[in-house]
Coordinates of C-alpha atoms and ligand atoms in Angstrom, one line a residue:
Chain A
M25 CA 5.9 36.5 -10.7
K26 CA 3.3 35.4 -13.3
L27 CA 1.7 32.1 -13.1
T28 CA -0.9 30.0 -15.2
L29 CA -3.4 28.3 -13.1
R30 CA -5.4 25.3 -14.2
I31 CA -8.2 24.9 -11.5
W32 CA -10.9 22.5 -11.1
R33 CA -14.1 24.3 -11.3
Q34 CA -17.3 22.6 -10.0
K35 CA -20.5 24.3 -9.3
D36 CA -22.0 21.9 -6.5
A37 CA -21.8 18.3 -5.5
K38 CA -24.2 17.3 -8.4
S39 CA -22.5 19.1 -11.2
K40 CA -19.8 17.9 -13.5
G41 CA -16.7 19.8 -13.2
A42 CA -14.0 21.0 -15.5
F43 CA -10.6 22.7 -15.6
V44 CA -10.5 26.3 -16.1
T45 CA -7.4 28.3 -16.8
Y46 CA -6.5 31.5 -15.1
T47 CA -3.5 33.8 -15.0
A48 CA -2.2 35.1 -11.8
E49 CA 0.3 37.7 -10.4
A50 CA 1.9 36.9 -7.2
D51 CA 4.9 38.0 -5.0
E52 CA 7.3 35.4 -3.5
E53 CA 6.3 36.4 -0.1
M54 CA 2.6 35.7 -0.6
S55 CA 1.3 32.3 0.8
F56 CA -0.4 30.1 -1.7
L57 CA -3.7 30.9 -0.3
E58 CA -3.1 34.7 -0.5
M59 CA -2.3 34.3 -4.1
L60 CA -5.6 32.5 -4.7
D61 CA -7.3 35.4 -2.5
V62 CA -6.0 37.9 -5.2
V63 CA -7.2 35.7 -8.1
N64 CA -10.6 35.6 -6.3
E65 CA -10.7 39.5 -5.8
G66 CA -10.1 39.8 -9.5
L67 CA -12.9 37.3 -10.3
I68 CA -15.3 39.0 -7.9
Q69 CA -14.6 42.6 -9.5
R70 CA -15.4 40.9 -12.9
G71 CA -18.6 39.5 -11.5
E72 CA -17.6 35.9 -11.7
E73 CA -18.0 33.3 -9.0
P74 CA -14.8 33.0 -6.9
I75 CA -12.8 29.8 -6.6
A76 CA -13.9 28.0 -3.5
F77 CA -11.2 26.4 -1.4
D78 CA -11.2 25.3 2.4
H79 CA -9.1 27.1 4.9
D80 CA -9.3 28.4 8.5
C81 CA -6.3 28.9 10.7
R82 CA -3.7 29.4 7.9
E83 CA -1.1 28.4 10.5
G84 CA -0.8 24.7 9.6
I85 CA -2.6 23.6 12.6
C86 CA -6.4 23.0 11.8
G87 CA -6.4 20.8 9.0
T88 CA -9.1 22.6 6.9
C89 CA -7.0 23.6 3.8
G90 CA -5.7 21.2 1.3
F91 CA -5.8 20.4 -2.5
V92 CA -3.5 18.9 -4.9
I93 CA -0.9 21.0 -6.7
N94 CA 0.8 19.5 -9.8
G95 CA 0.2 16.0 -8.6
R96 CA 1.1 16.6 -4.9
A97 CA -1.2 16.8 -2.0
H98 CA -0.5 20.2 -0.4
G99 CA 2.1 21.0 -3.0
P100 CA 5.7 20.2 -3.4
R101 CA 7.1 21.2 0.1
E102 CA 7.5 18.4 2.5
R103 CA 5.6 18.7 5.9
T104 CA 3.8 21.8 4.8
T105 CA 0.0 22.5 4.5
V106 CA -1.0 24.4 1.5
C107 CA -1.7 27.4 3.9
Q108 CA 2.0 27.3 4.9
L109 CA 3.3 27.0 1.5
H110 CA 4.6 30.2 0.0
M111 CA 5.1 31.3 -3.6
R112 CA 8.8 31.2 -3.2
S113 CA 8.4 27.5 -3.7
F114 CA 7.4 28.2 -7.3
Q115 CA 9.0 30.0 -10.3
D116 CA 7.9 32.7 -12.6
G117 CA 6.1 31.3 -15.7
D118 CA 5.0 28.1 -13.8
T119 CA 1.7 26.3 -14.8
L120 CA 0.0 25.0 -11.7
T121 CA -2.7 22.4 -11.7
L122 CA -5.0 22.5 -8.8
E123 CA -7.3 19.6 -8.1
P124 CA -9.5 18.8 -5.1
W125 CA -8.7 15.5 -3.0
R126 CA -9.9 12.6 -5.1
A127 CA -11.8 9.8 -3.3
D128 CA -15.4 8.7 -3.5
A129 CA -15.4 8.9 0.3
F130 CA -14.6 12.6 0.0
P131 CA -17.1 13.8 -2.4
V132 CA -16.5 17.4 -4.1
L133 CA -18.8 20.0 -2.6
K134 CA -17.6 22.7 -4.8
D135 CA -14.4 23.6 -6.7
L136 CA -11.5 22.6 -4.4
V137 CA -13.7 21.8 -1.3
V138 CA -14.5 18.3 -0.5
D139 CA -16.7 16.7 2.3
R140 CA -14.6 15.1 4.9
G141 CA -17.4 14.0 7.0
A142 CA -16.2 10.4 6.6
F143 CA -13.4 11.3 8.9
D144 CA -15.6 12.5 11.5
R145 CA -17.7 9.5 11.4
I146 CA -14.6 7.2 11.8
I147 CA -13.8 9.1 14.9
A148 CA -17.4 9.0 16.2
A149 CA -17.1 5.3 15.8
G150 CA -14.4 4.8 18.4
G151 CA -11.7 7.3 18.2
F152 CA -12.2 8.8 21.8
I153 CA -12.1 7.7 25.3
A154 CA -15.8 7.0 26.6
S155 CA -15.3 7.7 30.4
A156 CA -15.7 11.2 31.7
I157 CA -12.3 11.7 33.3
G158 CA -12.9 15.2 34.7
G159 CA -10.3 18.0 34.4
A160 CA -6.7 17.5 33.0
P161 CA -4.9 15.6 35.5
D162 CA -1.4 16.5 36.6
A163 CA 1.1 15.6 34.0
N164 CA 3.0 13.3 36.4
A165 CA 0.1 11.6 38.0
I166 CA 0.2 8.6 36.0
P167 CA 3.6 7.4 35.0
I168 CA 4.0 6.9 31.2
R169 CA 7.2 5.7 29.4
K170 CA 8.9 8.6 27.8
E171 CA 9.0 6.8 24.4
N172 CA 5.4 6.0 24.4
A173 CA 4.4 9.5 25.4
D174 CA 6.5 10.7 22.5
L175 CA 5.1 8.3 20.1
S176 CA 1.6 9.2 21.2
M177 CA 2.3 12.7 20.5
D178 CA 3.5 12.1 17.2
A179 CA 0.5 10.3 16.3
A180 CA -1.7 13.0 17.8
A181 CA 0.0 15.6 15.5
C182 CA -2.5 14.4 12.9
I183 CA -4.7 17.3 11.9
G184 CA -7.1 15.2 9.8
C185 CA -6.5 17.2 6.5
G186 CA -7.1 14.1 4.3
A187 CA -3.7 14.4 2.4
C188 CA -3.0 10.8 3.2
V189 CA -6.1 9.7 1.3
A190 CA -5.4 12.2 -1.4
A191 CA -2.0 11.0 -2.2
C192 CA -2.6 7.2 -1.6
P193 CA -2.7 5.4 -5.0
N194 CA -5.6 3.4 -3.5
A195 CA -7.4 6.2 -1.9
A196 CA -6.8 4.4 1.5
A197 CA -7.3 6.1 4.9
M198 CA -5.1 3.9 6.9
L199 CA -2.6 6.5 7.8
F200 CA -5.3 8.8 9.3
V201 CA -7.3 6.0 11.1
S202 CA -4.0 4.5 12.5
A203 CA -2.9 7.8 13.9
K204 CA -6.3 8.4 15.5
M205 CA -6.1 4.9 17.0
G206 CA -2.4 5.0 17.7
H207 CA -2.3 8.1 19.8
L208 CA -4.7 6.5 22.3
A209 CA -3.3 3.0 22.0
M210 CA 0.0 4.4 23.4
L211 CA -1.5 5.7 26.5
P212 CA -2.7 4.1 29.6
Q213 CA -6.2 5.9 29.2
G214 CA -6.6 4.3 25.8
Q215 CA -6.2 0.7 27.1
P216 CA -9.6 -0.4 28.2
E217 CA -11.3 0.3 24.8
R218 CA -8.4 -0.4 22.8
M219 CA -9.7 -3.7 21.0
D220 CA -13.2 -2.5 20.6
R221 CA -11.8 0.8 19.1
A222 CA -9.7 -1.1 16.5
R223 CA -12.7 -3.1 15.3
A224 CA -15.1 -0.3 15.3
M225 CA -13.0 2.2 13.5
V226 CA -11.8 -0.2 10.9
A227 CA -15.4 -1.2 10.3
Q228 CA -16.3 2.4 9.9
M229 CA -13.4 3.1 7.6
D230 CA -14.4 0.3 5.3
A231 CA -18.1 1.4 5.5
E232 CA -17.0 4.8 4.1
G233 CA -15.6 3.2 0.9
F234 CA -12.0 4.1 1.4
G235 CA -9.6 2.0 -0.6
T236 CA -7.2 -0.6 0.7
C237 CA -3.6 0.0 1.7
T238 CA -0.7 -1.6 -0.3
N239 CA 2.1 0.0 1.6
H240 CA 3.2 2.3 -1.1
G241 CA 4.3 5.0 1.4
E242 CA 2.7 7.9 -0.5
C243 CA 0.7 8.7 2.6
E244 CA 3.8 9.3 4.8
A245 CA 5.4 11.4 2.1
A246 CA 2.4 13.7 1.7
C247 CA 1.5 14.1 5.5
P248 CA 2.1 17.8 6.6
K249 CA 2.7 16.4 10.1
A250 CA 5.1 13.5 9.1
I251 CA 3.1 10.7 10.6
R252 CA 4.9 7.7 10.0
M253 CA 3.6 4.4 8.4
E254 CA 4.6 2.5 11.5
F255 CA 1.3 3.4 12.9
I256 CA -0.5 1.4 10.1
G257 CA 1.6 -1.7 11.3
R258 CA 0.5 -1.0 14.8
M259 CA -3.1 -0.8 13.8
N260 CA -2.8 -4.0 11.7
A261 CA -1.4 -5.8 14.7
D262 CA -4.2 -4.5 17.0
Y263 CA -6.8 -5.3 14.5
V264 CA -5.7 -8.9 14.0
K265 CA -5.6 -9.3 17.8
A266 CA -8.9 -7.7 18.3
S267 CA -10.7 -9.9 15.7
L268 CA -8.9 -13.1 17.1
T269 CA -9.9 -12.5 20.7
G270 CA -12.8 -10.3 20.5
G271 CA -10.9 -8.0 22.8
R272 CA -11.3 -10.5 25.7
R273 CA -8.2 -11.4 27.8
A274 CA -9.3 -15.1 27.9
A275 CA -11.5 -16.5 25.1
G276 CA -14.9 -17.5 26.4
S277 CA -14.6 -16.0 29.8
E278 CA -17.6 -13.6 30.1
G279 CA -16.4 -12.3 33.5
G280 CA -14.1 -12.9 36.5
S281 CA -14.7 -13.9 40.0
G282 CA -13.8 -10.6 41.4
Chain B
M2 CA -14.7 -13.4 18.7
D3 CA -15.5 -11.8 15.3
S4 CA -17.1 -14.1 12.8
A5 CA -14.4 -15.3 10.3
G6 CA -16.7 -13.8 7.6
G7 CA -16.4 -10.5 9.1
F8 CA -12.8 -10.6 9.3
A9 CA -12.4 -11.9 5.7
R10 CA -14.6 -9.1 4.4
S11 CA -12.7 -6.4 6.1
S12 CA -10.0 -4.5 4.3
I13 CA -7.4 -5.5 6.9
G14 CA -8.6 -9.0 7.1
R15 CA -8.3 -9.5 3.4
K16 CA -4.7 -8.0 3.5
V17 CA -3.9 -10.4 6.3
I18 CA -5.0 -13.3 4.0
M19 CA -2.9 -12.0 1.2
A20 CA 0.0 -11.7 3.3
S21 CA -0.1 -14.9 5.1
T22 CA -0.6 -16.9 1.9
G23 CA 2.3 -14.6 0.5
V24 CA 4.5 -16.2 3.5
I25 CA 3.6 -19.7 2.3
L26 CA 4.5 -18.8 -1.4
V27 CA 7.7 -17.0 -0.5
V28 CA 9.0 -20.0 1.5
Y29 CA 8.1 -22.3 -1.4
V30 CA 9.8 -20.1 -4.0
I31 CA 12.9 -20.0 -2.0
G32 CA 12.8 -23.8 -1.2
H33 CA 12.0 -24.4 -5.1
M34 CA 15.0 -22.3 -6.2
I35 CA 17.5 -24.1 -3.8
G36 CA 16.2 -27.5 -4.8
N37 CA 16.9 -26.7 -8.4
L38 CA 20.5 -25.7 -7.7
Q39 CA 21.2 -29.4 -7.8
V40 CA 21.3 -29.5 -11.4
Y41 CA 24.8 -28.1 -11.1
G42 CA 25.7 -31.5 -9.6
G43 CA 24.8 -33.3 -12.6
P44 CA 21.8 -35.7 -13.6
E45 CA 22.0 -38.2 -10.6
G46 CA 21.5 -35.7 -8.0
I47 CA 18.5 -33.8 -9.4
N48 CA 16.8 -36.9 -10.7
A49 CA 17.1 -38.7 -7.3
Y50 CA 15.8 -35.4 -5.7
G51 CA 12.9 -35.4 -8.1
K52 CA 12.2 -39.1 -7.3
F53 CA 12.4 -38.3 -3.6
L54 CA 9.7 -35.7 -3.9
H55 CA 7.5 -38.0 -5.7
T56 CA 7.9 -41.0 -3.4
F57 CA 8.2 -39.3 0.0
I58 CA 5.4 -40.7 2.4
H59 CA 4.3 -43.1 -0.4
G60 CA 3.8 -40.3 -2.7
Q61 CA 1.3 -38.5 -0.4
A62 CA 3.7 -35.7 0.5
I63 CA 3.7 -34.0 -2.9
W64 CA -0.1 -34.0 -2.9
V65 CA -0.2 -32.4 0.5
A66 CA 2.3 -29.8 -0.7
R67 CA 0.2 -29.3 -4.0
I68 CA -3.1 -28.8 -2.1
V69 CA -1.6 -26.3 0.4
L70 CA 0.1 -24.3 -2.6
L71 CA -3.1 -24.4 -4.6
T72 CA -5.1 -23.1 -1.7
A73 CA -2.5 -20.4 -0.9
V74 CA -2.4 -19.3 -4.6
L75 CA -6.3 -19.2 -4.8
L76 CA -6.7 -17.2 -1.6
H77 CA -3.9 -14.9 -2.5
I78 CA -5.4 -14.1 -5.9
W79 CA -8.7 -13.8 -4.5
S80 CA -7.7 -11.2 -1.9
A81 CA -5.5 -9.5 -4.4
T82 CA -8.4 -9.2 -6.7
S83 CA -11.0 -8.2 -4.2
L84 CA -8.7 -5.5 -2.5
T85 CA -7.8 -4.2 -6.0
L86 CA -11.5 -3.8 -6.9
T87 CA -12.2 -2.1 -3.5
S88 CA -9.3 0.5 -4.2
R89 CA -10.5 1.0 -7.8
K90 CA -13.9 1.8 -6.6
A91 CA -12.6 4.2 -4.0
R92 CA -11.4 6.6 -6.4
G93 CA -14.1 7.0 -9.3
I94 CA -12.6 10.2 -10.7
G95 CA -8.8 10.2 -10.8
Y96 CA -6.3 13.1 -10.9
R97 CA -5.2 14.8 -14.0
E98 CA -1.7 14.6 -12.6
Q99 CA -0.2 12.5 -9.8
K100 CA 3.5 12.5 -8.8
W101 CA 5.0 9.6 -6.9
K102 CA 7.5 10.2 -4.1
E103 CA 7.8 7.1 -1.9
S104 CA 6.2 4.3 -3.9
T105 CA 8.5 2.1 -6.0
Y106 CA 8.4 0.7 -9.4
A107 CA 7.9 -2.7 -7.6
S108 CA 5.0 -1.5 -5.4
R109 CA 3.1 0.0 -8.4
T110 CA 3.4 -3.2 -10.5
M111 CA 2.3 -5.7 -7.9
R112 CA -1.2 -6.2 -9.6
W113 CA 0.1 -6.8 -13.2
G114 CA 3.2 -8.4 -11.8
G115 CA 0.9 -10.8 -10.1
V116 CA -1.0 -11.5 -13.3
I117 CA 2.2 -12.3 -15.2
I118 CA 3.4 -14.7 -12.5
L119 CA 0.1 -16.5 -12.6
L120 CA 0.3 -17.0 -16.3
F121 CA 4.0 -18.1 -16.0
V122 CA 2.9 -20.6 -13.2
I123 CA 0.4 -22.2 -15.5
Y124 CA 2.8 -22.3 -18.3
H125 CA 5.7 -23.7 -16.0
I126 CA 3.4 -26.5 -14.9
L127 CA 2.5 -27.4 -18.5
H128 CA 6.1 -27.3 -19.3
F129 CA 8.1 -29.2 -16.7
T130 CA 5.3 -30.9 -14.7
T131 CA 2.9 -32.5 -17.2
G132 CA 5.1 -32.0 -20.1
T133 CA 2.3 -31.0 -22.2
V134 CA 3.9 -28.1 -23.8
H135 CA 7.6 -29.6 -23.6
P136 CA 9.1 -30.6 -27.1
D137 CA 10.9 -33.7 -25.7
F138 CA 9.5 -34.6 -22.4
V139 CA 10.7 -37.8 -20.6
P140 CA 8.8 -38.5 -17.4
G141 CA 11.2 -39.0 -14.6
D142 CA 14.2 -37.6 -16.2
V143 CA 14.2 -34.2 -14.7
Y144 CA 17.8 -33.3 -15.8
H145 CA 17.0 -34.2 -19.5
N146 CA 13.8 -32.2 -19.5
F147 CA 15.6 -29.4 -17.9
V148 CA 18.3 -29.2 -20.5
A149 CA 16.2 -29.9 -23.5
G150 CA 13.6 -27.3 -22.3
F151 CA 16.0 -24.5 -21.8
R152 CA 17.8 -25.1 -25.2
V153 CA 14.8 -23.5 -26.7
V154 CA 15.8 -19.9 -26.6
P155 CA 12.3 -18.4 -26.5
V156 CA 11.4 -20.5 -23.7
S157 CA 14.5 -19.4 -21.7
I158 CA 13.5 -15.8 -22.4
V159 CA 9.9 -16.5 -21.0
Y160 CA 11.6 -17.9 -17.9
I161 CA 13.9 -14.9 -17.6
V162 CA 11.2 -12.2 -17.9
A163 CA 8.9 -14.1 -15.4
M164 CA 11.6 -14.3 -12.9
I165 CA 12.3 -10.6 -13.1
A166 CA 8.5 -10.1 -12.6
L167 CA 8.8 -12.4 -9.5
G168 CA 11.6 -10.6 -8.2
L169 CA 9.8 -7.2 -8.3
H170 CA 6.9 -8.8 -6.7
L171 CA 9.0 -10.1 -3.8
R172 CA 10.9 -6.8 -3.5
H173 CA 7.7 -5.1 -2.4
G174 CA 5.8 -8.1 -1.2
V175 CA 8.1 -9.4 1.5
W176 CA 8.5 -6.0 3.3
S177 CA 4.9 -5.3 2.7
M178 CA 3.7 -8.5 4.4
F179 CA 5.8 -7.6 7.4
Q180 CA 4.0 -4.5 7.7
T181 CA 0.6 -6.1 6.9
L182 CA 1.0 -8.6 9.7
G183 CA 2.0 -5.9 12.0
V184 CA 5.4 -7.3 12.6
S185 CA 6.8 -4.0 11.7
H186 CA 8.6 -2.5 14.8
P187 CA 10.6 0.5 13.8
R188 CA 13.7 -1.2 15.1
Y189 CA 13.3 -4.1 12.5
I190 CA 11.6 -2.4 9.8
G191 CA 14.9 -1.6 8.0
A192 CA 15.8 -5.3 8.3
A193 CA 12.5 -6.2 6.6
H194 CA 13.4 -4.0 3.6
V195 CA 16.9 -5.6 3.5
L196 CA 15.4 -9.0 3.7
A197 CA 13.0 -8.2 0.9
W198 CA 15.9 -7.3 -1.3
V199 CA 18.0 -10.3 -0.4
I200 CA 15.1 -12.7 -1.0
A201 CA 14.2 -11.0 -4.3
I202 CA 17.7 -11.0 -5.6
A203 CA 18.6 -14.5 -4.5
V204 CA 15.4 -16.1 -6.0
T205 CA 15.6 -14.2 -9.3
V206 CA 19.4 -14.6 -9.7
G207 CA 19.2 -18.2 -8.8
N208 CA 16.3 -19.0 -11.1
I209 CA 17.6 -17.0 -14.0
S210 CA 21.0 -18.7 -13.7
F211 CA 19.3 -22.1 -14.9
P212 CA 18.2 -21.1 -18.5
L213 CA 21.5 -19.1 -18.8
A214 CA 23.7 -22.0 -17.7
V215 CA 22.1 -24.2 -20.4
L216 CA 22.1 -21.6 -23.1
A217 CA 25.9 -21.1 -22.2
G218 CA 26.6 -24.7 -22.4
V219 CA 27.6 -25.0 -18.6
V220 CA 24.8 -27.5 -17.9
K221 CA 24.4 -30.0 -20.8
Ligands
HEM17 C1 4.8 -17.4 -6.6 C2 3.8 -16.6 -6.6 C3 3.6 -15.4 -5.6 C4 4.2 -15.0 -4.5 C5 5.6 -15.7 -3.8 C6 3.6 -14.0 -4.0 C7 4.0 -13.3 -2.9 C8 3.3 -12.0 -2.3 C9 3.5 -11.4 -1.1 C10 4.5 -11.9 0.0 C11 2.6 -10.3 -0.9 C12 2.6 -9.3 0.2 C13 1.3 -9.2 0.9 C14 1.2 -7.8 1.4 O1 1.1 -6.9 0.7 O2 0.9 -7.7 2.7 C15 2.0 -10.3 -2.2 C16 1.2 -9.2 -2.5 C17 0.3 -9.3 -3.7 N1 0.4 -10.2 -4.7 FE1 1.4 -11.8 -4.7 N2 2.7 -13.6 -4.7 C18 2.4 -14.5 -5.8 C19 1.7 -14.6 -6.9 C20 0.8 -13.7 -7.1 C21 -0.2 -13.8 -8.1 C22 -0.3 -15.0 -9.0 C23 -0.9 -12.6 -8.1 C24 -2.1 -12.1 -9.1 C25 -3.1 -12.4 -9.5 C26 -0.4 -11.8 -7.0 C27 -0.9 -10.5 -6.7 C28 -0.5 -9.9 -5.6 C29 -1.0 -8.5 -5.3 C30 -1.9 -7.7 -6.0 C31 -0.4 -8.2 -4.0 C32 -0.7 -6.8 -3.4 C33 0.4 -6.0 -3.5 C34 0.6 -4.9 -2.5 O3 0.7 -5.0 -1.2 O4 0.9 -3.9 -3.1 N3 0.5 -12.4 -6.5 N4 2.3 -11.3 -3.0
FES18 S1 -5.9 26.4 7.1 FE1 -5.6 25.5 9.0 S2 -4.1 23.9 8.5 FE2 -4.2 25.1 6.5

């Protein structure tokens, strides 16, 4: 199949970028990134700079890949990262526009590669459990409701690719932050720091300059792991509670008798 | 406890202010529409209702309501504007192409829809409350003002268009406020969508029926 590609080329973080048009030959069996690999080989042979794009596992599990194809984060297929997208999803003669994630909190480093350090800093602000808990305990050592374990696993499926931010009309990071908060909030180990975590992660999210959610639902539609907006509702509830109580069980009591 | 200022500066805090003032405004527009249904009972009913509103608790109640509503409107607009500016800034360079999947016409028109509603509210107060822009305003004769007001076709059209804008705003806003306030358990979120549709349709259809009834001569 023959394709026309309009790809965002940008030399480095400081340069102004522009779209450059390429033609590509591809087989239906190729993955999208393999198609780009072939384009890049051609560019290298002609002595041109290859197109930079992020990728690592190419198995849809690491969250490294991702760009926008024809206005959709990770391309047209639901629940699919761009590394798991195949050329059979397109047709001979298609024109494809490839753009990097667009958000000021994700500055473009080069071509289709953006800096997602903002996500790391949000996790560093509180997306973890502070106490050292040793090796993995037996799965049945702490009883956990089946529904909560399932929900926690749903949220933990987030691979941090940034498609939610990219697809959001407001460039908000609520789905990512709520998933990272939610998977801990569903488990007993996450409880002691739950309220502090809510405040710290939201504060960092705001400081990074992400937009604000208006519940459009585009994040959920773009998420390759099908993480649901219900986690955003849970995060909102936790944040309100944490702000009202400061995370304490009883207002004003600085300690118990015990 | 967090300082109130910290909460009101945070993204979620501003959204909660928008949603909770939205609750007040939603309850108000429902009540307002139901109250107006009394025009279908003739002049006595609605004029007595108008008099009641103006004299309840020695005329104090209406001022309490006005202050609450004005505060809610100002906070709602402040938070909406501030959140919009934050979101605008968050994507300095936009996409060449962006395709929508889950968002709706209603969700994408909240901001301009809100501006239309605001302009309408100002016009509406000058029209039926102060009578400033009413061609034949009789203080205290609600029924007469109502009929004479809607006989003017362009005025009726303004009301109808504004109510469609309000209906769209409510369609997204009502469900959105449940989600924003965190009252969005998966078991009930479907019900929140249904409620949003029911409120949006009831308020829009109810309110649009008034100018139509006057123009059709049903209320005269
Ligand atoms: C009678 C008047 C109004 C009512 C009943 C109303 C109601 C609501 C409600 C319930 C929400 C949902 C809050 C949330 O998203 O969590 C909302 C959102 C919003 N309102 Fe209003 N509103 C009114 C007037 C206005 C005005 C005058 C403006 C504009 C200046 C405005 C702009 C907005 C915006 C931008 C949102 C956010 C939309 C979103 O979440 O996508 N509204 N409104
Ligand atoms: S490269 Fe790892 S998810 Fe795509």
